[in-house]
Coordinates of N, CA and C in Angstrom, one line a residue:
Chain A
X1416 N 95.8 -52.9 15.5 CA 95.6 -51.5 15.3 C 95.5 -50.8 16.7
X1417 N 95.8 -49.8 16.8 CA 95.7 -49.0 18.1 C 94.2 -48.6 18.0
X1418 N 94.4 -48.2 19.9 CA 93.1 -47.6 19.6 C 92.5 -46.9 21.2
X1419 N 91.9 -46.3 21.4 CA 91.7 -45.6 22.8 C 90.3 -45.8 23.1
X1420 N 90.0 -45.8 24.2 CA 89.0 -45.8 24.7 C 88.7 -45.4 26.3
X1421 N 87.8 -44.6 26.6 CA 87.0 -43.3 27.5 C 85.9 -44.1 27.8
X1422 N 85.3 -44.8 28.5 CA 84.4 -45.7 28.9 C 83.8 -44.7 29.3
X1423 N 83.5 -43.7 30.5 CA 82.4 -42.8 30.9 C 82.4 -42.1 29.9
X1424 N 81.4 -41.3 29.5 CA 80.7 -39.7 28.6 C 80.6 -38.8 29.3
X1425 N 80.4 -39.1 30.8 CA 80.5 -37.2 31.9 C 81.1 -38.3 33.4
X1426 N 82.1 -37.6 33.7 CA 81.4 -37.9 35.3 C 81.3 -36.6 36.0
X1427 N 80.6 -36.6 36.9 CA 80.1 -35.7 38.0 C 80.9 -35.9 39.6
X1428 N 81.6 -34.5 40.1 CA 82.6 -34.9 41.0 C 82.0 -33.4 42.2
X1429 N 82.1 -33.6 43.1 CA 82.3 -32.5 43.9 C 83.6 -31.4 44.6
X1430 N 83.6 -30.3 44.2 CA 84.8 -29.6 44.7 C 85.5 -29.9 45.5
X1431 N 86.4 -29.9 45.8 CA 87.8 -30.7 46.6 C 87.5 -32.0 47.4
X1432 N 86.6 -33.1 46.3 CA 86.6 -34.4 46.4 C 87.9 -34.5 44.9
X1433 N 88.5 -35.7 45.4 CA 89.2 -36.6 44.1 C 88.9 -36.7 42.9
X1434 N 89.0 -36.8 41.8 CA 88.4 -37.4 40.5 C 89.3 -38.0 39.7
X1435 N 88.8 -39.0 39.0 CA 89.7 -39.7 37.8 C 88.7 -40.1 36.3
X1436 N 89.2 -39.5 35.8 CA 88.8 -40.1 34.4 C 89.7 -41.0 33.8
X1437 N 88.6 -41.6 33.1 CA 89.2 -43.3 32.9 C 90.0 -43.4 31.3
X1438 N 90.8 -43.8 31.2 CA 91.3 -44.5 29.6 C 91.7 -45.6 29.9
X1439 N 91.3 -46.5 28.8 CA 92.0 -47.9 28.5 C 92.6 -48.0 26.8
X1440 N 94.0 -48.5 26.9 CA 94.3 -48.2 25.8 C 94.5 -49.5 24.5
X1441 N 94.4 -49.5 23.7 CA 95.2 -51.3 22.8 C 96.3 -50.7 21.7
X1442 N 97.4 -51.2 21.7 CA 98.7 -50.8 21.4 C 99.4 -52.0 21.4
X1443 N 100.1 -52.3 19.9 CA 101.0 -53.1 20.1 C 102.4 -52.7 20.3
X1444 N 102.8 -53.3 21.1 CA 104.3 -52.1 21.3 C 104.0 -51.4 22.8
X1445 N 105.5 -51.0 22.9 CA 105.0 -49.6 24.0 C 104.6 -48.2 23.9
X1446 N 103.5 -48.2 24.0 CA 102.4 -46.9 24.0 C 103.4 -45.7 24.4
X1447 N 102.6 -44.6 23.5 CA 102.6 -43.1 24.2 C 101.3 -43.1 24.1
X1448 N 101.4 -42.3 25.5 CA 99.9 -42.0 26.0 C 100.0 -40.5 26.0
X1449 N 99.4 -39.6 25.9 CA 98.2 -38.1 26.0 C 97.1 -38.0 26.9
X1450 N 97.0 -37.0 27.2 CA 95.7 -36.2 28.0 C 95.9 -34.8 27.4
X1451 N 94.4 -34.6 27.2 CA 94.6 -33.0 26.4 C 93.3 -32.7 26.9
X1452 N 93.2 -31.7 27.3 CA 91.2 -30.6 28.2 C 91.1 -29.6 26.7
X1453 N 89.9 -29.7 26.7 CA 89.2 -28.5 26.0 C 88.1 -27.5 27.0
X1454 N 88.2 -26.5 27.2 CA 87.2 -25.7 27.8 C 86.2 -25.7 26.4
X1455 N 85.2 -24.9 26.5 CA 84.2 -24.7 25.8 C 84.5 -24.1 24.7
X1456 N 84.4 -24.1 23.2 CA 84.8 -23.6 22.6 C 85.9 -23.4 22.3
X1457 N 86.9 -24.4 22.6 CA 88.4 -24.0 22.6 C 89.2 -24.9 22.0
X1458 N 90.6 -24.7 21.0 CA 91.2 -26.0 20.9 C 91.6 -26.7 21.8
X1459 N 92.5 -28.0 21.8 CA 92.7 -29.1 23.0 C 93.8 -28.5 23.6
X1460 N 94.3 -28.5 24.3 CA 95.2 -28.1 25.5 C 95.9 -29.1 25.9
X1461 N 97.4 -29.8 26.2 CA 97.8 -30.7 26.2 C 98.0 -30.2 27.6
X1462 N 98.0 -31.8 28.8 CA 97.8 -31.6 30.0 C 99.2 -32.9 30.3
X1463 N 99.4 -34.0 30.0 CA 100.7 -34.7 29.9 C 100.8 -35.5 29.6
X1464 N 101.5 -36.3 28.9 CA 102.0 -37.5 28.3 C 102.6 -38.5 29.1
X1465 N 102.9 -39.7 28.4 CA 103.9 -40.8 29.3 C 104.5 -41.5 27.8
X1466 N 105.4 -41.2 28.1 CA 106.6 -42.1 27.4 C 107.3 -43.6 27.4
X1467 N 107.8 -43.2 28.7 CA 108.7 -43.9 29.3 C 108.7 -44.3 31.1
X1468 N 109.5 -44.9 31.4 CA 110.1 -44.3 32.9 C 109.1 -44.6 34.2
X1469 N 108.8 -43.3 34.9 CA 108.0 -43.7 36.1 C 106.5 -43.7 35.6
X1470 N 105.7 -44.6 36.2 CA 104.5 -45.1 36.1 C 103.5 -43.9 36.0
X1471 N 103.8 -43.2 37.3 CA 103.0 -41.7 37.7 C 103.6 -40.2 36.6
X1472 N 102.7 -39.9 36.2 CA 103.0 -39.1 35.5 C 102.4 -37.4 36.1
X1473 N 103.2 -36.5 36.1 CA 102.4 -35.1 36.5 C 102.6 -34.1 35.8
X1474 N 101.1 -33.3 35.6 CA 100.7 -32.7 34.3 C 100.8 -31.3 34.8
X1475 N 100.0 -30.4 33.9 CA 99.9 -29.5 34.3 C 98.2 -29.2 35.1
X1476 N 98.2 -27.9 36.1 CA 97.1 -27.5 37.1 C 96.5 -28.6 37.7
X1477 N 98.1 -29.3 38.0 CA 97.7 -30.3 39.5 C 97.2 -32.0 38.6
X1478 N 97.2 -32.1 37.8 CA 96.7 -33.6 37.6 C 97.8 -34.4 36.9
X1479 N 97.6 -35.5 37.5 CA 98.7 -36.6 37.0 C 97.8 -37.4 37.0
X1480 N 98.5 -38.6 36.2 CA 98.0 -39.9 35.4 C 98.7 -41.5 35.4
X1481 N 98.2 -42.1 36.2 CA 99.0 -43.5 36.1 C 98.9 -44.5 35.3
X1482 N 100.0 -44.7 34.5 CA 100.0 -45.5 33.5 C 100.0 -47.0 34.1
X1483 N 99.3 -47.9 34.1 CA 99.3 -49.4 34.2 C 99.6 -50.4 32.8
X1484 N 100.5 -50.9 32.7 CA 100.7 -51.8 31.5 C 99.7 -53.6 31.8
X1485 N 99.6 -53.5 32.7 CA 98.8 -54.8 33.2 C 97.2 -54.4 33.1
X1486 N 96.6 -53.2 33.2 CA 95.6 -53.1 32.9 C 95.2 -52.2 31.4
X1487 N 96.3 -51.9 31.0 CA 96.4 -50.9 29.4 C 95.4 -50.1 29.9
X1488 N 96.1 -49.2 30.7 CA 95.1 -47.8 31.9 C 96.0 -47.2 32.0
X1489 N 95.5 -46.0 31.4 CA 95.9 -44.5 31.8 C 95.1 -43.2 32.2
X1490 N 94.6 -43.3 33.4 CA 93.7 -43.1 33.9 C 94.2 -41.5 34.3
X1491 N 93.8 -40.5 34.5 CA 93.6 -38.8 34.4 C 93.1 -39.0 36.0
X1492 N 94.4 -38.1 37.1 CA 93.9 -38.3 37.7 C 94.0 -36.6 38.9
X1493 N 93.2 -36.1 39.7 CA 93.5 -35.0 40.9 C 92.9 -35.4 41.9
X1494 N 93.5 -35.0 43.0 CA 93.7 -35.0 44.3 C 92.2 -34.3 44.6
X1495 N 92.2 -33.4 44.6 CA 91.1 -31.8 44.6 C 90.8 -31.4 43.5
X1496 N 89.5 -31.5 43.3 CA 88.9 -31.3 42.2 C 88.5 -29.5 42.4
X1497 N 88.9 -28.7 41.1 CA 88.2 -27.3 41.4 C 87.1 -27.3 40.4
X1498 N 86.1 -26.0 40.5 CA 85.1 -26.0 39.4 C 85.4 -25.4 38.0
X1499 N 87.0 -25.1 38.0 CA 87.5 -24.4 37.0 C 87.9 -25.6 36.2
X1500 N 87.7 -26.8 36.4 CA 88.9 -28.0 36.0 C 87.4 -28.6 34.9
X1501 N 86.0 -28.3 35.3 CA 85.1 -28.6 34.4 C 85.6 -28.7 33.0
X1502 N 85.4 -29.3 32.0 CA 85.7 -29.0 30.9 C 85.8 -30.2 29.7
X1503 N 86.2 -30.8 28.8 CA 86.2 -32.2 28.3 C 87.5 -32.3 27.9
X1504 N 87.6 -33.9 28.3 CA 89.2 -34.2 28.1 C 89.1 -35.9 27.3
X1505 N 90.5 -35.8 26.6 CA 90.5 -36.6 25.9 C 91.9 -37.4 26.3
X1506 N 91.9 -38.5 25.7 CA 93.0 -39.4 26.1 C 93.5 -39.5 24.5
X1507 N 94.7 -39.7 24.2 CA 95.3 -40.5 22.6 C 96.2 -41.1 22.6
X1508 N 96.4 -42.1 22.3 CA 97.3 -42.7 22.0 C 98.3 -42.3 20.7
X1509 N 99.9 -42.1 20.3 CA 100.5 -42.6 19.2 C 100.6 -43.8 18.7
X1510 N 100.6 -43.5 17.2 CA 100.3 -44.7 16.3 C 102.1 -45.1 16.6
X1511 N 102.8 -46.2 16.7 CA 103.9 -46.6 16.4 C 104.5 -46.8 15.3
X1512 N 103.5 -47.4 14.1 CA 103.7 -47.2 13.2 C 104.2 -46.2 12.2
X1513 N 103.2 -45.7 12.2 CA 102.7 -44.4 11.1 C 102.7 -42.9 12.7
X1514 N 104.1 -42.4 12.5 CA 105.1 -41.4 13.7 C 104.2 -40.5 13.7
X1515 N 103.2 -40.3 12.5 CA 102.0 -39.1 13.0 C 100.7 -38.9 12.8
X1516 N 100.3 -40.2 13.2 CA 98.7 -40.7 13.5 C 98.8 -40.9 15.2
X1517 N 97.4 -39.8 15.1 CA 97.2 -39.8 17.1 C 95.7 -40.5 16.1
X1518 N 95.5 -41.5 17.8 CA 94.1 -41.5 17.9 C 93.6 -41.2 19.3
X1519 N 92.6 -40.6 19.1 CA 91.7 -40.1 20.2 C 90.6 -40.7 20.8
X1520 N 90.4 -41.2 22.0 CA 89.1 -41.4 22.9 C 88.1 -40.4 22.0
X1521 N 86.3 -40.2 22.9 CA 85.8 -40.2 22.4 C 85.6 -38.8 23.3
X1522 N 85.7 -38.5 24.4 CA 86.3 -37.7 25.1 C 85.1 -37.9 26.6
X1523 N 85.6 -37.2 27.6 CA 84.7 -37.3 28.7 C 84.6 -36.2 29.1
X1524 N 83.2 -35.8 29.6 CA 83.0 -34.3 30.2 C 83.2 -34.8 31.9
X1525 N 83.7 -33.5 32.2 CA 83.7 -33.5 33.7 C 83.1 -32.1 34.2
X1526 N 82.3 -32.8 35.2 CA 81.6 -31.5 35.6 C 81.5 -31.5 37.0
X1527 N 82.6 -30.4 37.3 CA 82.6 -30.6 39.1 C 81.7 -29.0 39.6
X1528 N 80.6 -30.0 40.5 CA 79.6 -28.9 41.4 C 80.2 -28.4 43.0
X1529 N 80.1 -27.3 42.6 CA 80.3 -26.4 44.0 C 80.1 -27.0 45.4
Chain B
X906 N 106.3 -20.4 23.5 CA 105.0 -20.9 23.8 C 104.6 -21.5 22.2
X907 N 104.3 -21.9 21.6 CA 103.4 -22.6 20.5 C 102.2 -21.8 20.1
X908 N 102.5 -21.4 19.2 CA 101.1 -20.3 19.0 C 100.1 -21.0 17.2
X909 N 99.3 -21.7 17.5 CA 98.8 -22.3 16.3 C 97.5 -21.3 16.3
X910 N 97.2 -20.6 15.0 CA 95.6 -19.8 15.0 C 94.8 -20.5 13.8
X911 N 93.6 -20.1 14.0 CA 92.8 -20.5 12.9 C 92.4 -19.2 12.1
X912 N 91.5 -19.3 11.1 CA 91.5 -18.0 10.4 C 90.3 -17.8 11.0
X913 N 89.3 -18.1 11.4 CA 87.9 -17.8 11.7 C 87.6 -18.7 13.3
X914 N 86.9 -18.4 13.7 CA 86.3 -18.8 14.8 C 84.8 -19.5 14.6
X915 N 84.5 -18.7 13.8 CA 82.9 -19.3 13.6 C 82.1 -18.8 12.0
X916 N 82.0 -19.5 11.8 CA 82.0 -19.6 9.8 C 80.4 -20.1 9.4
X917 N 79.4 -19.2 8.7 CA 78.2 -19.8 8.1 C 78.7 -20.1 6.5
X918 N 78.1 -20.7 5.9 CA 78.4 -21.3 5.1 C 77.0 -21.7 4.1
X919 N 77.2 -21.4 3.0 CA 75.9 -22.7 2.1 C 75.8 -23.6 1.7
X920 N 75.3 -24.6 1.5 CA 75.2 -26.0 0.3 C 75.9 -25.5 -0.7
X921 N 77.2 -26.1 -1.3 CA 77.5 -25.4 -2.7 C 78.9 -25.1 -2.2
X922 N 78.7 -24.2 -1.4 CA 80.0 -23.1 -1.5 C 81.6 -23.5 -1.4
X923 N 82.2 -23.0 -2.0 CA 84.0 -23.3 -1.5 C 83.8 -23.0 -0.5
X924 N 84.6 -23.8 0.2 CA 85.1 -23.2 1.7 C 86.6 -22.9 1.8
X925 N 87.5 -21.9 2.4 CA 88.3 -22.1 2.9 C 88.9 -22.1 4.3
X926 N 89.4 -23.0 4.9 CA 89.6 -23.3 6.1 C 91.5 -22.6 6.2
X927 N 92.2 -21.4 6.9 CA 93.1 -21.7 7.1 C 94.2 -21.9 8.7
X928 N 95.4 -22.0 8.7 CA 95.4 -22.8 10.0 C 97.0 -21.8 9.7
X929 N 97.7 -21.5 10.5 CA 99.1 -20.9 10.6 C 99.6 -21.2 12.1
X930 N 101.1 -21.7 12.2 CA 101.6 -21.8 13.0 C 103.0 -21.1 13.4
X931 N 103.7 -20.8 14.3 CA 104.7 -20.0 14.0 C 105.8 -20.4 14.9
X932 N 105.6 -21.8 14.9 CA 107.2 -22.2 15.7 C 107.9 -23.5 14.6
X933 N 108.0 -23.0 13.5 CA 108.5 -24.0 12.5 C 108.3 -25.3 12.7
X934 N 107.1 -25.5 12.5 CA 107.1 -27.7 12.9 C 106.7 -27.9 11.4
X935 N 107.7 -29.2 11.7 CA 106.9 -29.5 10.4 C 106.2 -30.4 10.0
X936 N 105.1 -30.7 10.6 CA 104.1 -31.2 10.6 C 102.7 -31.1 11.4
X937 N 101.7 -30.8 10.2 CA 100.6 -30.1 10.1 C 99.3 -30.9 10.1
X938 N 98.1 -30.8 10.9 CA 97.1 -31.7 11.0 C 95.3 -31.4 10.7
X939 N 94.8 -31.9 10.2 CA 93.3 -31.0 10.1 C 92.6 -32.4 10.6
X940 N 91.8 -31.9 11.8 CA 90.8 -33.1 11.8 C 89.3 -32.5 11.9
X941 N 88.1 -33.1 12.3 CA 86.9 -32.8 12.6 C 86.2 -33.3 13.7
X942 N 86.1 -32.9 14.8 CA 85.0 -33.0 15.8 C 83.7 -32.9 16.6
X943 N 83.0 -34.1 16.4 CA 82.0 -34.0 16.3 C 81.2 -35.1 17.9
X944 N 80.7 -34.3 18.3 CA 79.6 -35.2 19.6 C 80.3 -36.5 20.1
X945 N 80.6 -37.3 20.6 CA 80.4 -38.8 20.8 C 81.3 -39.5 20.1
X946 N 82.2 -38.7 19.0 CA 83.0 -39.6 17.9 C 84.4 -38.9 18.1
X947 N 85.2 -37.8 19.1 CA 85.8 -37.7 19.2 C 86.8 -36.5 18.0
X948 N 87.6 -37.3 17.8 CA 88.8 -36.4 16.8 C 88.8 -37.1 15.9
X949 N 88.6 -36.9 14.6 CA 88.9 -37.9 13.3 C 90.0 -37.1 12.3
X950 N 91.0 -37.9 11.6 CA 91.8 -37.0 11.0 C 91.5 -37.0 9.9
X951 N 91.4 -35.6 9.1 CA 91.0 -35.6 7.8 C 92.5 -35.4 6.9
X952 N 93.0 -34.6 7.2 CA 94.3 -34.7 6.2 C 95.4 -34.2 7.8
X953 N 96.8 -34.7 6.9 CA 98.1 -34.4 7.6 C 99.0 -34.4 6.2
X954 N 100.3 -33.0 6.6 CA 101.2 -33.0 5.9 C 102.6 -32.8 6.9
X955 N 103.2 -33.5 6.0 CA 104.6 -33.3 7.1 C 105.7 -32.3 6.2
X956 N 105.4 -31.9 5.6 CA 106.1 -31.1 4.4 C 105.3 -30.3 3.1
X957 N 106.2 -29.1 3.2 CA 105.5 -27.9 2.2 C 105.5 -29.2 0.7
X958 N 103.9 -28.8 0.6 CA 103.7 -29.6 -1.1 C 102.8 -30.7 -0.5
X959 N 103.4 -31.7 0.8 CA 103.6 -33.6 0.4 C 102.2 -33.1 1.7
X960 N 101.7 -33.9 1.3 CA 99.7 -34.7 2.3 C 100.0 -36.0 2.5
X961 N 98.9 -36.5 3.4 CA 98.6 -37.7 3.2 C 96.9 -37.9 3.8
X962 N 96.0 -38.4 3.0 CA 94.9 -38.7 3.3 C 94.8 -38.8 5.0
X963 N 93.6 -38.5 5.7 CA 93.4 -39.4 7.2 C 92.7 -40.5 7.0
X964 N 91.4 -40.4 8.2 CA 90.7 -41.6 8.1 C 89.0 -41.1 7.2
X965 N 88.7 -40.0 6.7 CA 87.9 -39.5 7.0 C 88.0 -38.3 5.7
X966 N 89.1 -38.2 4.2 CA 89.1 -37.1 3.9 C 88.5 -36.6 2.7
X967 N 87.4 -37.7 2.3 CA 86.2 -37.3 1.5 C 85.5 -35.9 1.6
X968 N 85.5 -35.2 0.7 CA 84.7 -34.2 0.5 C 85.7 -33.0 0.7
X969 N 86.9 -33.2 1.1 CA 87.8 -32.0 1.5 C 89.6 -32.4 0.5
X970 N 89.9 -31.5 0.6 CA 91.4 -30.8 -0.2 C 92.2 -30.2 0.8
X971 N 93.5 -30.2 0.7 CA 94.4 -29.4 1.2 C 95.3 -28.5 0.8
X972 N 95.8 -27.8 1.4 CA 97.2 -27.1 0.4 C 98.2 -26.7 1.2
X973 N 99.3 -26.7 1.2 CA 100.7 -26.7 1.9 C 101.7 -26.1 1.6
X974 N 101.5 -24.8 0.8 CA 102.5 -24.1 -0.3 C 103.6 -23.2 0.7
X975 N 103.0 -23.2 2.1 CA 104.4 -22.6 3.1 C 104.4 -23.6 4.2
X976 N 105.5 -23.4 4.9 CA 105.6 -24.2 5.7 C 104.8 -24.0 7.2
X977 N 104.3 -22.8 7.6 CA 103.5 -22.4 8.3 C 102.2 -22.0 8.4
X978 N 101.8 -22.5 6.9 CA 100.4 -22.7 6.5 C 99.9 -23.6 6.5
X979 N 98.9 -24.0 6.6 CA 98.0 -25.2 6.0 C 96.6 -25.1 5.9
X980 N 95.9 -25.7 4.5 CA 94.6 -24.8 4.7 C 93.9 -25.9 4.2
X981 N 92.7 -26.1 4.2 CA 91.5 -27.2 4.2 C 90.8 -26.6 3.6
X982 N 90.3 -26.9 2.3 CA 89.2 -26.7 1.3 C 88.2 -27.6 1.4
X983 N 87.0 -27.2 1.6 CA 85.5 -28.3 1.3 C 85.3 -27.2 -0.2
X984 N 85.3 -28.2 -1.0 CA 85.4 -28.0 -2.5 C 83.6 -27.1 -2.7
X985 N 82.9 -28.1 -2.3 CA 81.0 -28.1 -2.5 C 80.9 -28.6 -0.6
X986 N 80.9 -27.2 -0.2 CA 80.2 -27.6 0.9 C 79.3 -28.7 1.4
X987 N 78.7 -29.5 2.2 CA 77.2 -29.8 2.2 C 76.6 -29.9 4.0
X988 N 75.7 -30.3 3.9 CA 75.5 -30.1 5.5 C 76.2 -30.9 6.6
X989 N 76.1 -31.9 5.8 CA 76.7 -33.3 7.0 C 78.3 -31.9 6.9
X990 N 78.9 -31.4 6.6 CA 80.2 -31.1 6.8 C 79.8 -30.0 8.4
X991 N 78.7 -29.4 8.2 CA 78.9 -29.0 10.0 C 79.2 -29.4 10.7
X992 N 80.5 -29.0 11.6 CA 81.2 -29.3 12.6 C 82.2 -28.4 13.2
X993 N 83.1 -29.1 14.0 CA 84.3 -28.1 14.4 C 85.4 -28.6 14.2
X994 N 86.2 -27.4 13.1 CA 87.4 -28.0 12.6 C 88.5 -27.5 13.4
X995 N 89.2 -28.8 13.7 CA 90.7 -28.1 14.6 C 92.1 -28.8 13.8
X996 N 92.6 -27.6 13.8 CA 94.1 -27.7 13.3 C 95.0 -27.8 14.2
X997 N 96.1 -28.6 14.1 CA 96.9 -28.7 15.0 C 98.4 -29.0 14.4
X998 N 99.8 -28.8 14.6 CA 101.0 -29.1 14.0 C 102.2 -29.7 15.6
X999 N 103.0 -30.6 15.0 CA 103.9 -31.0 15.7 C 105.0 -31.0 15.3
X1000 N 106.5 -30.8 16.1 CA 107.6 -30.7 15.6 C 107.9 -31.5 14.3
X1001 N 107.9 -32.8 14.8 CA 108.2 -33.6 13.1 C 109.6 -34.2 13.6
X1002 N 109.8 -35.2 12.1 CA 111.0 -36.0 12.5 C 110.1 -37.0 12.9
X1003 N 111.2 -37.7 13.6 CA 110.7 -39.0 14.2 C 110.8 -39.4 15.6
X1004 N 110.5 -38.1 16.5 CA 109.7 -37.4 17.7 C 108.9 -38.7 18.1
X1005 N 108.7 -39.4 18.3 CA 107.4 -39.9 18.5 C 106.5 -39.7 19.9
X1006 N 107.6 -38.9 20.4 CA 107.0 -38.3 22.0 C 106.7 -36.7 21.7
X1007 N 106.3 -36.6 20.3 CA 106.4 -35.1 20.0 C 104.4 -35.1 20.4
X1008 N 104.5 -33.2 20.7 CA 102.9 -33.1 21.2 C 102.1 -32.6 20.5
X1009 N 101.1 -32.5 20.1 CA 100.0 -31.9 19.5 C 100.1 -30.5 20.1
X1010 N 100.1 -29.4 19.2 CA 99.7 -28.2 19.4 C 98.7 -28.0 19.0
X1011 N 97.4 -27.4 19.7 CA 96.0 -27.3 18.9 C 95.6 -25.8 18.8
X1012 N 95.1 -25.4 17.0 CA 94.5 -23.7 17.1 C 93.0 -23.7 18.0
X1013 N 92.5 -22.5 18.4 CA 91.3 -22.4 18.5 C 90.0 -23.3 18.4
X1014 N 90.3 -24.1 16.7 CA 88.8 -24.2 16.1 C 88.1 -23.1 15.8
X1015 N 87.8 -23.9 14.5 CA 86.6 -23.2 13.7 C 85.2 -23.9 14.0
X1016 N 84.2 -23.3 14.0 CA 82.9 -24.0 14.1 C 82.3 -23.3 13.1
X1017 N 81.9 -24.6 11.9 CA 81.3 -24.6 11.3 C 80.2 -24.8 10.9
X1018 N 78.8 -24.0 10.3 CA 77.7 -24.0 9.6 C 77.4 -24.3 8.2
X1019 N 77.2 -25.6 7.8 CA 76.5 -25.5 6.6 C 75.2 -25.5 6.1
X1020 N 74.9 -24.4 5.8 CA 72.6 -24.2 5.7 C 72.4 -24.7 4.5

């Protein structure tokens, strides 16, 4: 069965320090992977996928994600963290099977201080 | 751009009551998703249709109904409300076919009260 997993619940980052939030994925087959942010009260927001192709993936407002098949990681990643990027993000994997079952991490808050 | 809305934003509710949940999207996909989110458990899918009429159960679709009579509709019924149903419901639709690199479009959310 597929299935995703978000190991942290928050991390805490400082403004134009780095950050990565973590996913590990289990998939038989070759995965599609997701990142999607929710601000507060809001539906999910898709931020980018991986399909195929190059390992590094780039999303939208600056974050990309590297896909590792050796460590089933797809890890959400920026350069410069701003305080507007606060918000909770989720990782999902597609089902291979069944073309439209997403499953979803459990999600991670990120909270970058000034 | 992908424009999915919900019908409500924020909904009280009673023990008992029909509910209706509805969800509209306006870039013809055809396929439509209702799940529930809740603290620490993420996204769970309560129903999906991929076509006006045709459902298919999620993981999760005890205590709720759906209906699919247009193709840019989709609407979620909790028949007899109860409390445990407090939450936030998000609708979402994707192109369809057999896309499998197709994306989630997500409405708003509704946030739900049942007293």
């Amino acid at each position: 069965a597929q299935s995703v997993a978000q190991p942290e619940d928050q991390v805490n980052v400082a403004e134009g320090n780095p950050l990565t939030v973590k996913c590990t994925y289990s998939v038989s087959g070759n995965p599609y992977l997701f990142w999607y942010v929710q601000y507060p009260n809001r539906g999910l927001q898709f931020l980018l996928k991986y399909i195929t192709g190059d390992n590094l993936v780039k999303g939208s407002y600056g974050f990309e994600a590297e896909f590792n098949k050796s460590q089933t990681s797809f890890h959400l990643k920026k350069p410069s963290a701003l305080v507007s990027d606060s918000a909770l993000y989720f990782c999902a994997v597609r089902d291979l099977g069944k073309i439209n079952k997403f499953y979803f991490g459990s999600g991670t808050k990120l909270n970058v201080k000034p | 751009d992908v424009k999915v809305t919900q019908s409500s934003r924020y909904l009280v509710k009673r023990t008992g009551e029909k509910v209706f949940l509805e969800c509209v999207q306006d870039m013809d996909h055809e396929n439509m998703f209702w799940y529930r989110q809740d603290p620490g458990l993420g996204l769970r899918l309560i129903y999906f249709s991929y076509d006006v009429k045709m459902k298919e159960k999620g993981d999760i679709p005890e205590g709720y109904s759906v209906s699919r009579e247009k193709k840019e509709r989709f609407s979620l019924i909790l028949e007899s409300a109860s409390t445990n149903q407090t939450s936030m419901y998000l609708c979402a639709s994707t192109l369809g076919g057999a896309r499998r690199a197709d994306t989630q479009y997500f409405g708003p959310g509704t946030r739900l009260t049942v007293l």
